[in-house]
Amino acid sequence: MRAYVFSDAALAKQAGRFVWLSIDSEKAQNAAFLARFPTEVSPTLLVIEPTAERAVLKWGSSATVPQLEKLLEDGERAARATDGAAQSGDEVLARADRLRADTGSRAAAAAAAAYQEALAAGGPAWPRHARAVEALVMALDAAGDPVSCTRAARQHAPELARGPSFANVVATGLSCALSEPAGPPRIEDVRALEPLAREALALPDVLADDRSSLYQMLIDARTDAADAAAAKTLAADWLRFLEAQAARAPSAEARTAFDAHLVEAALKLGEPARALPALEASERDFPNDYNPPARKALVYRALHRPADALAACQRALARVEGPRRLRVLWQLADLQREQGDRQAARQSVDDAIRYAAALPAGQRDATGTKNALARLHRLRDQL
Amino acid sequence: MVALLGCRDRPPRPVAAALPFIEDDYARALAQARARKLPLFVDVWAPW
């Protein structure tokens, strides 16, 4: 969003409506903020009412400029709202947004119920209908209820106007469907949502990174159906799409936004070397960023070039701080293990575990850190 | 390892924005919001 949405001159007229804050969740100085306002995904957009210091809107997705303009209006409304009785769709939506901004899966479930109420209060012609459906599906996903999330997506997506909200509902719904327990209902849900995701892929006003995520979901869906040929065809289309997007990016920063998906698409296609030119350019343009060498390490590993993988991983390690350092240390340890250097691997894992213990509370207690630590301990057990 | 790839990817550089973002300073942003009686909009992102 930073490269393609927040830089859009059309948003300049919104500048006086809010005080604008950007929080890099990797920086230690932001740990206290994140402890107070936890987020589950990146990016997350928050509106905070400053007097009570309460988050009143939380949006765990990217947004186009028109979507963002609606969110700003909704954020102002939620900041003014109270927790008392609400009647109209807009009022109930404001209450739901305030609930969603609270922490935890229980709050997300309560918010989902309120979004259902808002949809009922607003009716099908309500201008916020699509926005509320998006919020409903994302809240059910955050509540850890993939079956209800899928059901809501299947119920509402067909009726939505074809645009970014439709694409987000379908992508989130398909992601939820793929998280359901294996069995016939999951197969049926995935089959029902796949054609809608293909439809969303062709829409002109969907953000490039959202379109890229749709490719990712569709490949996962075909892989889930054991349809390797279709998954590979999609991976080829995905990679071509990303290469074209990167080629016409307006700046180096905008171009690097495609690197992560470019690597994943190249790996899924079985042509990892195709990601290397972009990563070389990113490492040259941003020599202090750990991401390009960390990604190069993945690619070199897939290309069976262990020395290059190890060197790239070491370069990444020299540039990374915060929770992400745990992942790079894990990557390094895994490469060292593969190359038979168990002692070095053990050292890297121990370094990571010590580093995690020294992180500030807001970062140490984050779900991502806990997951990384669990993975490190599993690797430690293998060494 | 694929987890390292991330999904919403943005590199750690200053925002070239149409909006006057305060970078990584909640206390300053909160004080401004209270003084100007405006809500605070926050973009929480990660450089991956």
Coordinates of N, CA and C in Angstrom, one line a residue, chain A residues 168-381:
Chain A
N168 N -11.7 -9.6 -2.6 CA -11.2 -9.9 -1.2 C -12.1 -10.9 -0.5
V169 N -13.4 -10.8 -0.7 CA -14.3 -11.8 -0.1 C -14.0 -13.2 -0.6
V170 N -13.8 -13.3 -1.9 CA -13.6 -14.6 -2.6 C -12.2 -15.1 -2.1
A171 N -11.2 -14.3 -2.1 CA -9.8 -14.8 -1.7 C -9.8 -15.2 -0.3
T172 N -10.5 -14.5 0.6 CA -10.5 -14.8 2.0 C -11.3 -16.1 2.2
G173 N -12.4 -16.2 1.5 CA -13.3 -17.4 1.6 C -12.6 -18.6 1.1
L174 N -11.8 -18.5 0.0 CA -11.1 -19.6 -0.5 C -10.0 -20.1 0.4
S175 N -9.3 -19.1 1.0 CA -8.3 -19.4 2.0 C -8.9 -20.1 3.2
C176 N -10.1 -19.7 3.6 CA -10.8 -20.4 4.7 C -11.2 -21.8 4.3
A177 N -11.7 -21.9 3.1 CA -12.1 -23.3 2.6 C -11.0 -24.2 2.7
L178 N -9.8 -23.7 2.3 CA -8.6 -24.6 2.3 C -8.1 -24.9 3.7
S179 N -8.6 -24.2 4.7 CA -8.2 -24.5 6.1 C -9.2 -25.4 6.8
E180 N -10.3 -25.7 6.1 CA -11.3 -26.6 6.7 C -10.7 -28.0 6.8
P181 N -11.3 -28.8 7.7 CA -10.9 -30.2 7.8 C -11.1 -30.9 6.5
A182 N -10.1 -31.8 6.1 CA -10.2 -32.5 4.9 C -11.5 -33.3 4.8
G183 N -12.1 -33.4 3.6 CA -13.4 -34.2 3.5 C -14.3 -33.6 2.4
P184 N -15.4 -34.2 2.2 CA -16.3 -33.7 1.1 C -16.7 -32.3 1.2
P185 N -17.1 -31.8 2.5 CA -17.5 -30.4 2.5 C -16.4 -29.4 2.0
R186 N -15.2 -29.7 2.4 CA -14.1 -28.8 2.0 C -14.0 -28.9 0.5
I187 N -14.0 -30.0 -0.1 CA -13.9 -30.2 -1.6 C -15.0 -29.4 -2.3
E188 N -16.2 -29.5 -1.7 CA -17.3 -28.8 -2.3 C -17.2 -27.2 -2.2
D189 N -16.7 -26.8 -1.0 CA -16.5 -25.4 -0.8 C -15.4 -24.8 -1.7
V190 N -14.3 -25.5 -1.9 CA -13.3 -25.1 -2.7 C -13.8 -25.0 -4.2
R191 N -14.5 -26.0 -4.6 CA -15.0 -26.1 -6.0 C -16.0 -24.9 -6.2
A192 N -16.7 -24.5 -5.2 CA -17.7 -23.5 -5.4 C -17.0 -22.1 -5.5
L193 N -15.9 -21.9 -4.8 CA -15.3 -20.6 -4.8 C -14.3 -20.4 -5.9
E194 N -13.7 -21.5 -6.4 CA -12.7 -21.4 -7.4 C -13.2 -20.6 -8.7
P195 N -14.4 -20.9 -9.2 CA -14.8 -20.1 -10.4 C -14.9 -18.6 -10.1
L196 N -15.3 -18.3 -8.9 CA -15.4 -16.9 -8.5 C -14.0 -16.2 -8.4
A197 N -13.1 -17.0 -7.9 CA -11.7 -16.5 -7.8 C -11.1 -16.2 -9.1
R198 N -11.4 -17.1 -10.1 CA -11.0 -16.9 -11.5 C -11.6 -15.7 -12.1
E199 N -12.9 -15.4 -11.7 CA -13.6 -14.2 -12.2 C -12.9 -13.0 -11.6
A200 N -12.6 -13.1 -10.3 CA -11.9 -11.9 -9.7 C -10.6 -11.6 -10.3
L201 N -9.9 -12.6 -10.7 CA -8.5 -12.5 -11.3 C -8.6 -11.6 -12.5
A202 N -9.7 -11.6 -13.2 CA -9.8 -10.8 -14.5 C -10.3 -9.4 -14.3
L203 N -10.6 -9.0 -13.0 CA -11.2 -7.7 -12.8 C -10.1 -6.6 -12.9
P204 N -10.4 -5.5 -13.6 CA -9.3 -4.5 -13.8 C -8.9 -3.7 -12.6
D205 N -9.8 -3.5 -11.6 CA -9.5 -2.6 -10.5 C -9.1 -3.2 -9.2
V206 N -8.6 -4.5 -9.3 CA -8.1 -5.2 -8.2 C -6.6 -4.9 -8.0
L207 N -6.1 -4.6 -6.8 CA -4.7 -4.3 -6.6 C -3.8 -5.4 -7.1
A208 N -2.7 -5.1 -7.6 CA -1.8 -6.2 -8.1 C -1.5 -7.2 -7.1
D209 N -1.2 -6.8 -5.8 CA -0.8 -7.8 -4.8 C -2.0 -8.6 -4.4
D210 N -3.2 -8.1 -4.5 CA -4.4 -8.9 -4.2 C -4.6 -9.9 -5.4
R211 N -4.4 -9.4 -6.6 CA -4.5 -10.4 -7.7 C -3.5 -11.5 -7.6
S212 N -2.3 -11.1 -7.2 CA -1.2 -12.1 -6.9 C -1.7 -13.1 -5.9
S213 N -2.3 -12.6 -4.8 CA -2.8 -13.5 -3.8 C -3.9 -14.5 -4.3
L214 N -4.7 -14.0 -5.3 CA -5.7 -14.8 -5.9 C -5.0 -16.0 -6.6
Y215 N -4.0 -15.7 -7.4 CA -3.2 -16.7 -8.1 C -2.8 -17.8 -7.1
Q216 N -2.2 -17.3 -6.0 CA -1.7 -18.2 -4.9 C -2.8 -19.1 -4.4
M217 N -4.0 -18.5 -4.1 CA -5.1 -19.3 -3.6 C -5.5 -20.4 -4.6
L218 N -5.6 -19.9 -5.9 CA -6.0 -20.9 -6.9 C -5.1 -22.0 -7.1
I219 N -3.8 -21.7 -7.0 CA -2.8 -22.8 -7.1 C -2.9 -23.7 -5.9
D220 N -3.1 -23.2 -4.7 CA -3.4 -24.0 -3.5 C -4.6 -24.9 -3.7
A221 N -5.6 -24.3 -4.3 CA -6.9 -25.1 -4.6 C -6.6 -26.2 -5.5
R222 N -5.9 -26.0 -6.6 CA -5.7 -27.1 -7.6 C -4.7 -28.1 -6.9
T223 N -3.8 -27.6 -6.1 CA -2.9 -28.6 -5.4 C -3.7 -29.4 -4.5
D224 N -4.6 -28.8 -3.8 CA -5.5 -29.5 -2.8 C -6.3 -30.6 -3.6
A225 N -6.6 -30.3 -4.8 CA -7.4 -31.3 -5.6 C -6.5 -32.3 -6.3
A226 N -5.2 -32.2 -6.0 CA -4.2 -33.2 -6.6 C -4.2 -33.0 -8.1
D227 N -4.4 -31.7 -8.6 CA -4.4 -31.4 -10.0 C -3.1 -30.7 -10.3
A228 N -2.0 -31.4 -10.4 CA -0.7 -30.8 -10.5 C -0.5 -30.0 -11.8
A229 N -1.1 -30.6 -12.9 CA -1.0 -29.9 -14.2 C -1.6 -28.5 -14.2
A230 N -2.8 -28.4 -13.6 CA -3.5 -27.1 -13.6 C -2.7 -26.2 -12.6
A231 N -2.2 -26.7 -11.5 CA -1.5 -25.9 -10.6 C -0.2 -25.3 -11.3
K232 N 0.4 -26.1 -12.1 CA 1.6 -25.6 -12.8 C 1.3 -24.6 -13.9
T233 N 0.2 -24.8 -14.6 CA -0.3 -23.8 -15.6 C -0.5 -22.5 -14.9
L234 N -1.2 -22.5 -13.7 CA -1.5 -21.3 -13.0 C -0.2 -20.7 -12.5
A235 N 0.8 -21.5 -12.0 CA 2.0 -20.9 -11.6 C 2.7 -20.2 -12.7
A236 N 2.7 -20.8 -13.9 CA 3.3 -20.1 -15.1 C 2.6 -18.8 -15.4
D237 N 1.3 -18.8 -15.3 CA 0.5 -17.5 -15.5 C 0.9 -16.5 -14.4
W238 N 1.0 -17.0 -13.2 CA 1.3 -16.1 -12.0 C 2.6 -15.4 -12.2
L239 N 3.6 -16.3 -12.6 CA 5.0 -15.7 -12.7 C 5.0 -14.7 -13.9
R240 N 4.4 -15.0 -15.0 CA 4.3 -14.0 -16.1 C 3.7 -12.7 -15.6
F241 N 2.6 -12.8 -14.9 CA 1.9 -11.6 -14.4 C 2.8 -10.8 -13.5
L242 N 3.5 -11.5 -12.6 CA 4.4 -10.8 -11.7 C 5.6 -10.2 -12.4
E243 N 6.1 -10.9 -13.4 CA 7.3 -10.3 -14.1 C 6.8 -9.1 -14.9
A244 N 5.6 -9.1 -15.4 CA 5.1 -7.9 -16.1 C 4.8 -6.8 -15.2
Q245 N 4.3 -7.1 -14.0 CA 4.1 -6.0 -13.0 C 5.4 -5.4 -12.6
A246 N 6.4 -6.2 -12.3 CA 7.7 -5.7 -11.8 C 8.3 -4.9 -12.9
A247 N 8.1 -5.3 -14.2 CA 8.8 -4.6 -15.3 C 8.2 -3.2 -15.4
R248 N 6.9 -3.0 -15.1 CA 6.3 -1.7 -15.3 C 6.1 -0.9 -14.0
A249 N 6.8 -1.4 -12.9 CA 6.7 -0.7 -11.6 C 7.3 0.7 -11.7
P250 N 6.6 1.7 -11.1 CA 7.1 3.1 -11.3 C 8.4 3.4 -10.5
S251 N 8.8 2.6 -9.6 CA 10.0 2.9 -8.8 C 10.6 1.5 -8.3
A252 N 11.8 1.6 -7.9 CA 12.5 0.4 -7.4 C 11.7 -0.2 -6.1
E253 N 11.2 0.7 -5.3 CA 10.5 0.3 -4.1 C 9.2 -0.4 -4.5
A254 N 8.5 0.1 -5.5 CA 7.3 -0.5 -6.0 C 7.6 -1.9 -6.6
R255 N 8.8 -2.0 -7.3 CA 9.2 -3.2 -8.0 C 9.4 -4.3 -6.9
T256 N 10.1 -4.0 -5.8 CA 10.5 -5.0 -4.8 C 9.2 -5.5 -4.1
A257 N 8.1 -4.8 -4.2 CA 6.9 -5.3 -3.6 C 6.4 -6.6 -4.2
F258 N 6.9 -7.0 -5.4 CA 6.5 -8.2 -6.0 C 7.5 -9.3 -5.7
D259 N 8.7 -9.1 -5.1 CA 9.7 -10.1 -4.9 C 9.3 -11.3 -4.2
A260 N 8.5 -11.2 -3.1 CA 8.2 -12.4 -2.3 C 7.3 -13.3 -3.2
H261 N 6.3 -12.8 -3.8 CA 5.5 -13.6 -4.6 C 6.2 -14.2 -5.9
L262 N 7.1 -13.3 -6.4 CA 7.9 -13.8 -7.6 C 8.7 -15.0 -7.2
V263 N 9.3 -15.0 -6.0 CA 10.1 -16.2 -5.6 C 9.1 -17.4 -5.4
E264 N 8.0 -17.2 -4.8 CA 7.1 -18.3 -4.6 C 6.6 -18.9 -5.9
A265 N 6.2 -18.0 -6.8 CA 5.7 -18.4 -8.1 C 6.8 -19.2 -8.9
A266 N 8.1 -18.7 -8.8 CA 9.1 -19.4 -9.5 C 9.4 -20.8 -8.9
L267 N 9.3 -20.8 -7.6 CA 9.5 -22.1 -6.9 C 8.4 -23.1 -7.3
K268 N 7.2 -22.6 -7.3 CA 6.0 -23.5 -7.6 C 6.1 -24.0 -9.0
L269 N 6.6 -23.1 -9.9 CA 6.7 -23.5 -11.3 C 7.9 -24.5 -11.5
G270 N 8.8 -24.5 -10.6 CA 10.0 -25.3 -10.7 C 11.0 -24.7 -11.6
E271 N 11.0 -23.3 -11.7 CA 12.0 -22.6 -12.4 C 12.5 -21.5 -11.5
P272 N 13.2 -21.8 -10.4 CA 13.6 -20.9 -9.4 C 14.6 -19.8 -10.0
A273 N 15.3 -20.1 -11.0 CA 16.3 -19.1 -11.5 C 15.6 -17.9 -12.1
R274 N 14.4 -18.0 -12.5 CA 13.7 -16.9 -13.0 C 13.5 -15.8 -12.0
A275 N 13.6 -16.1 -10.7 CA 13.4 -15.0 -9.7 C 14.7 -14.3 -9.5
L276 N 15.8 -14.8 -9.9 CA 17.1 -14.2 -9.5 C 17.4 -12.8 -10.1
P277 N 17.0 -12.5 -11.4 CA 17.3 -11.1 -11.8 C 16.6 -10.1 -11.0
A278 N 15.4 -10.3 -10.6 CA 14.7 -9.3 -9.7 C 15.3 -9.2 -8.4
L279 N 15.8 -10.3 -7.8 CA 16.4 -10.3 -6.5 C 17.8 -9.6 -6.5
E280 N 18.5 -9.8 -7.7 CA 19.8 -9.1 -7.8 C 19.5 -7.6 -7.9
A281 N 18.5 -7.2 -8.6 CA 18.2 -5.8 -8.7 C 17.8 -5.2 -7.3
S282 N 17.0 -6.0 -6.6 CA 16.6 -5.5 -5.3 C 17.8 -5.4 -4.3
E283 N 18.7 -6.3 -4.3 CA 19.8 -6.3 -3.4 C 20.7 -5.1 -3.8
R284 N 20.8 -4.9 -5.1 CA 21.7 -3.7 -5.6 C 21.0 -2.4 -5.1
D285 N 19.7 -2.3 -5.3 CA 19.0 -1.0 -5.0 C 18.9 -0.8 -3.5
F286 N 18.8 -1.8 -2.7 CA 18.5 -1.7 -1.3 C 19.5 -2.5 -0.5
P287 N 20.8 -2.1 -0.5 CA 21.8 -2.9 0.1 C 21.7 -3.2 1.6
N288 N 20.8 -2.4 2.3 CA 20.7 -2.6 3.7 C 19.5 -3.5 4.1
D289 N 18.7 -3.9 3.1 CA 17.5 -4.7 3.3 C 17.9 -6.2 3.3
Y290 N 17.4 -6.9 4.4 CA 17.8 -8.3 4.5 C 17.0 -9.2 3.5
N291 N 15.8 -8.7 3.1 CA 14.9 -9.5 2.3 C 15.5 -10.1 1.0
P292 N 16.2 -9.2 0.2 CA 16.7 -9.8 -1.1 C 17.7 -11.0 -0.9
P293 N 18.7 -10.8 0.0 CA 19.5 -12.0 0.2 C 18.8 -13.2 0.9
A294 N 17.9 -12.9 1.8 CA 17.2 -14.0 2.4 C 16.4 -14.8 1.3
R295 N 15.8 -14.1 0.4 CA 15.1 -14.7 -0.7 C 16.0 -15.4 -1.7
K296 N 17.2 -14.8 -1.9 CA 18.2 -15.5 -2.8 C 18.6 -16.8 -2.2
A297 N 18.7 -16.8 -0.9 CA 19.1 -18.1 -0.2 C 18.1 -19.2 -0.5
L298 N 16.8 -18.8 -0.5 CA 15.8 -19.8 -0.9 C 16.0 -20.3 -2.3
V299 N 16.2 -19.4 -3.2 CA 16.3 -19.7 -4.6 C 17.6 -20.5 -4.9
Y300 N 18.7 -20.1 -4.3 CA 20.0 -20.9 -4.5 C 19.8 -22.3 -3.9
R301 N 19.1 -22.4 -2.8 CA 18.9 -23.8 -2.2 C 18.1 -24.6 -3.2
A302 N 17.1 -24.0 -3.8 CA 16.3 -24.8 -4.8 C 17.1 -25.1 -6.1
L303 N 18.1 -24.3 -6.3 CA 19.0 -24.5 -7.5 C 20.2 -25.5 -7.1
H304 N 20.2 -26.0 -5.9 CA 21.3 -26.9 -5.4 C 22.6 -26.2 -5.5
R305 N 22.6 -24.9 -5.1 CA 23.9 -24.2 -5.0 C 24.1 -23.8 -3.5
P306 N 24.5 -24.8 -2.7 CA 24.5 -24.6 -1.2 C 25.5 -23.5 -0.7
A307 N 26.6 -23.4 -1.4 CA 27.6 -22.3 -0.9 C 27.0 -20.9 -1.1
D308 N 26.3 -20.7 -2.3 CA 25.7 -19.4 -2.6 C 24.5 -19.2 -1.6
A309 N 23.8 -20.3 -1.3 CA 22.7 -20.1 -0.4 C 23.2 -19.7 1.0
L310 N 24.2 -20.3 1.5 CA 24.8 -20.0 2.8 C 25.3 -18.6 2.8
A311 N 26.0 -18.2 1.8 CA 26.5 -16.8 1.7 C 25.4 -15.8 1.7
A312 N 24.4 -16.1 1.0 CA 23.2 -15.1 0.9 C 22.6 -15.0 2.3
C313 N 22.4 -16.2 2.9 CA 21.8 -16.2 4.2 C 22.6 -15.4 5.3
Q314 N 23.9 -15.5 5.2 CA 24.8 -14.8 6.1 C 24.7 -13.3 5.8
R315 N 24.5 -12.9 4.6 CA 24.4 -11.5 4.3 C 23.0 -11.0 4.9
A316 N 22.0 -11.8 4.7 CA 20.7 -11.4 5.3 C 20.8 -11.3 6.8
L317 N 21.5 -12.2 7.4 CA 21.6 -12.1 8.9 C 22.3 -10.9 9.4
A318 N 23.3 -10.4 8.6 CA 24.0 -9.2 9.0 C 23.1 -8.0 8.9
R319 N 22.0 -8.1 8.3 CA 21.1 -6.9 8.0 C 19.8 -6.9 8.8
V320 N 19.5 -8.0 9.5 CA 18.2 -8.2 10.1 C 18.2 -8.1 11.6
E321 N 17.2 -7.4 12.1 CA 17.0 -7.3 13.6 C 15.5 -7.5 13.9
G322 N 15.2 -7.8 15.1 CA 13.8 -8.0 15.5 C 13.4 -9.4 15.2
P323 N 12.1 -9.7 15.4 CA 11.6 -11.1 15.3 C 12.0 -11.8 14.0
R324 N 12.1 -11.0 12.9 CA 12.5 -11.7 11.6 C 13.9 -12.3 11.7
R325 N 14.7 -11.9 12.6 CA 16.0 -12.4 12.7 C 15.9 -13.9 13.1
L326 N 14.9 -14.3 13.8 CA 14.7 -15.7 14.2 C 14.5 -16.5 13.0
R327 N 13.7 -16.0 12.0 CA 13.5 -16.8 10.8 C 14.7 -17.0 10.0
V328 N 15.5 -15.9 9.9 CA 16.8 -16.0 9.2 C 17.7 -17.0 9.8
L329 N 17.8 -16.9 11.2 CA 18.7 -17.9 11.9 C 18.2 -19.3 11.7
W330 N 16.9 -19.5 11.7 CA 16.3 -20.8 11.4 C 16.7 -21.3 10.0
Q331 N 16.6 -20.3 9.1 CA 17.0 -20.7 7.7 C 18.4 -21.1 7.6
L332 N 19.3 -20.3 8.3 CA 20.7 -20.5 8.3 C 21.0 -21.9 8.9
A333 N 20.4 -22.2 10.1 CA 20.6 -23.5 10.7 C 20.1 -24.6 9.8
D334 N 19.0 -24.4 9.1 CA 18.6 -25.5 8.3 C 19.5 -25.8 7.1
L335 N 20.1 -24.7 6.6 CA 21.1 -24.9 5.5 C 22.3 -25.5 6.1
Q336 N 22.8 -25.1 7.2 CA 23.9 -25.7 7.9 C 23.7 -27.2 8.1
R337 N 22.5 -27.5 8.6 CA 22.1 -29.0 8.8 C 22.2 -29.7 7.5
E338 N 21.6 -29.2 6.5 CA 21.6 -29.8 5.2 C 23.0 -30.1 4.7
Q339 N 24.0 -29.2 5.0 CA 25.3 -29.4 4.5 C 26.2 -30.2 5.5
G340 N 25.5 -30.8 6.5 CA 26.2 -31.7 7.4 C 26.9 -31.0 8.6
D341 N 26.8 -29.7 8.7 CA 27.5 -29.0 9.8 C 26.6 -28.9 11.0
R342 N 26.4 -29.9 11.7 CA 25.4 -29.9 12.8 C 25.8 -29.0 13.9
Q343 N 27.1 -28.9 14.2 CA 27.6 -28.0 15.3 C 27.2 -26.5 15.0
A344 N 27.5 -26.1 13.7 CA 27.1 -24.7 13.4 C 25.6 -24.6 13.4
A345 N 24.9 -25.6 13.0 CA 23.4 -25.5 13.0 C 22.9 -25.3 14.4
R346 N 23.5 -26.1 15.3 CA 23.1 -26.0 16.7 C 23.4 -24.6 17.3
Q347 N 24.5 -24.1 16.9 CA 24.9 -22.8 17.4 C 23.9 -21.7 16.9
S348 N 23.5 -21.8 15.6 CA 22.6 -20.9 15.1 C 21.2 -20.9 15.8
V349 N 20.8 -22.2 16.1 CA 19.5 -22.3 16.8 C 19.6 -21.7 18.2
D350 N 20.7 -22.0 18.8 CA 20.9 -21.5 20.2 C 20.9 -20.0 20.2
D351 N 21.6 -19.4 19.2 CA 21.7 -17.9 19.1 C 20.3 -17.4 18.9
A352 N 19.5 -18.1 18.1 CA 18.1 -17.6 17.9 C 17.3 -17.7 19.2
I353 N 17.4 -18.7 19.9 CA 16.6 -18.9 21.1 C 17.0 -17.8 22.2
R354 N 18.3 -17.6 22.3 CA 18.8 -16.5 23.2 C 18.2 -15.2 22.7
Y355 N 18.3 -14.9 21.4 CA 17.8 -13.6 20.8 C 16.4 -13.4 21.1
A356 N 15.6 -14.5 21.0 CA 14.1 -14.4 21.2 C 13.9 -14.0 22.7
A357 N 14.6 -14.6 23.6 CA 14.4 -14.3 25.0 C 14.7 -12.9 25.3
A358 N 15.5 -12.2 24.6 CA 15.9 -10.8 24.8 C 15.1 -9.8 24.1
L359 N 14.1 -10.3 23.3 CA 13.2 -9.3 22.6 C 12.3 -8.6 23.6
P360 N 11.9 -7.4 23.2 CA 11.0 -6.6 24.1 C 9.7 -7.4 24.2
A361 N 8.9 -7.2 25.3 CA 7.8 -8.0 25.6 C 6.8 -8.1 24.4
G362 N 6.5 -6.9 23.8 CA 5.5 -6.9 22.7 C 5.9 -7.8 21.5
Q363 N 7.2 -7.9 21.3 CA 7.7 -8.8 20.2 C 7.8 -10.2 20.7
R364 N 8.3 -10.4 21.9 CA 8.6 -11.7 22.4 C 7.3 -12.5 22.5
D365 N 6.2 -11.8 22.9 CA 4.9 -12.5 23.1 C 4.1 -12.7 21.8
A366 N 4.6 -12.1 20.7 CA 3.7 -12.1 19.5 C 3.6 -13.5 19.0
T367 N 2.5 -13.8 18.3 CA 2.2 -15.1 17.8 C 3.3 -15.6 16.9
G368 N 3.8 -14.7 16.0 CA 4.9 -15.0 15.0 C 6.1 -15.5 15.7
T369 N 6.5 -14.8 16.8 CA 7.7 -15.2 17.6 C 7.5 -16.5 18.2
K370 N 6.4 -16.8 18.8 CA 6.1 -18.1 19.4 C 6.2 -19.2 18.4
N371 N 5.6 -18.9 17.2 CA 5.6 -20.0 16.2 C 7.1 -20.2 15.7
A372 N 7.8 -19.1 15.6 CA 9.2 -19.3 15.1 C 10.0 -20.1 16.2
L373 N 9.8 -19.8 17.5 CA 10.5 -20.5 18.5 C 10.1 -22.0 18.5
A374 N 8.9 -22.3 18.3 CA 8.5 -23.7 18.3 C 9.2 -24.4 17.2
R375 N 9.3 -23.7 16.0 CA 10.0 -24.3 14.9 C 11.5 -24.5 15.2
L376 N 12.1 -23.5 15.9 CA 13.5 -23.6 16.2 C 13.7 -24.8 17.2
H377 N 12.8 -25.0 18.1 CA 13.0 -26.1 19.1 C 12.8 -27.4 18.4
R378 N 11.9 -27.5 17.4 CA 11.8 -28.7 16.6 C 13.1 -29.1 15.9
L379 N 13.6 -28.0 15.3 CA 14.9 -28.2 14.5 C 16.0 -28.6 15.5
R380 N 16.0 -28.0 16.7 CA 17.1 -28.3 17.7 C 17.0 -29.8 18.0
D381 N 15.8 -30.3 18.1 CA 15.6 -31.7 18.5 C 16.2 -32.7 17.4

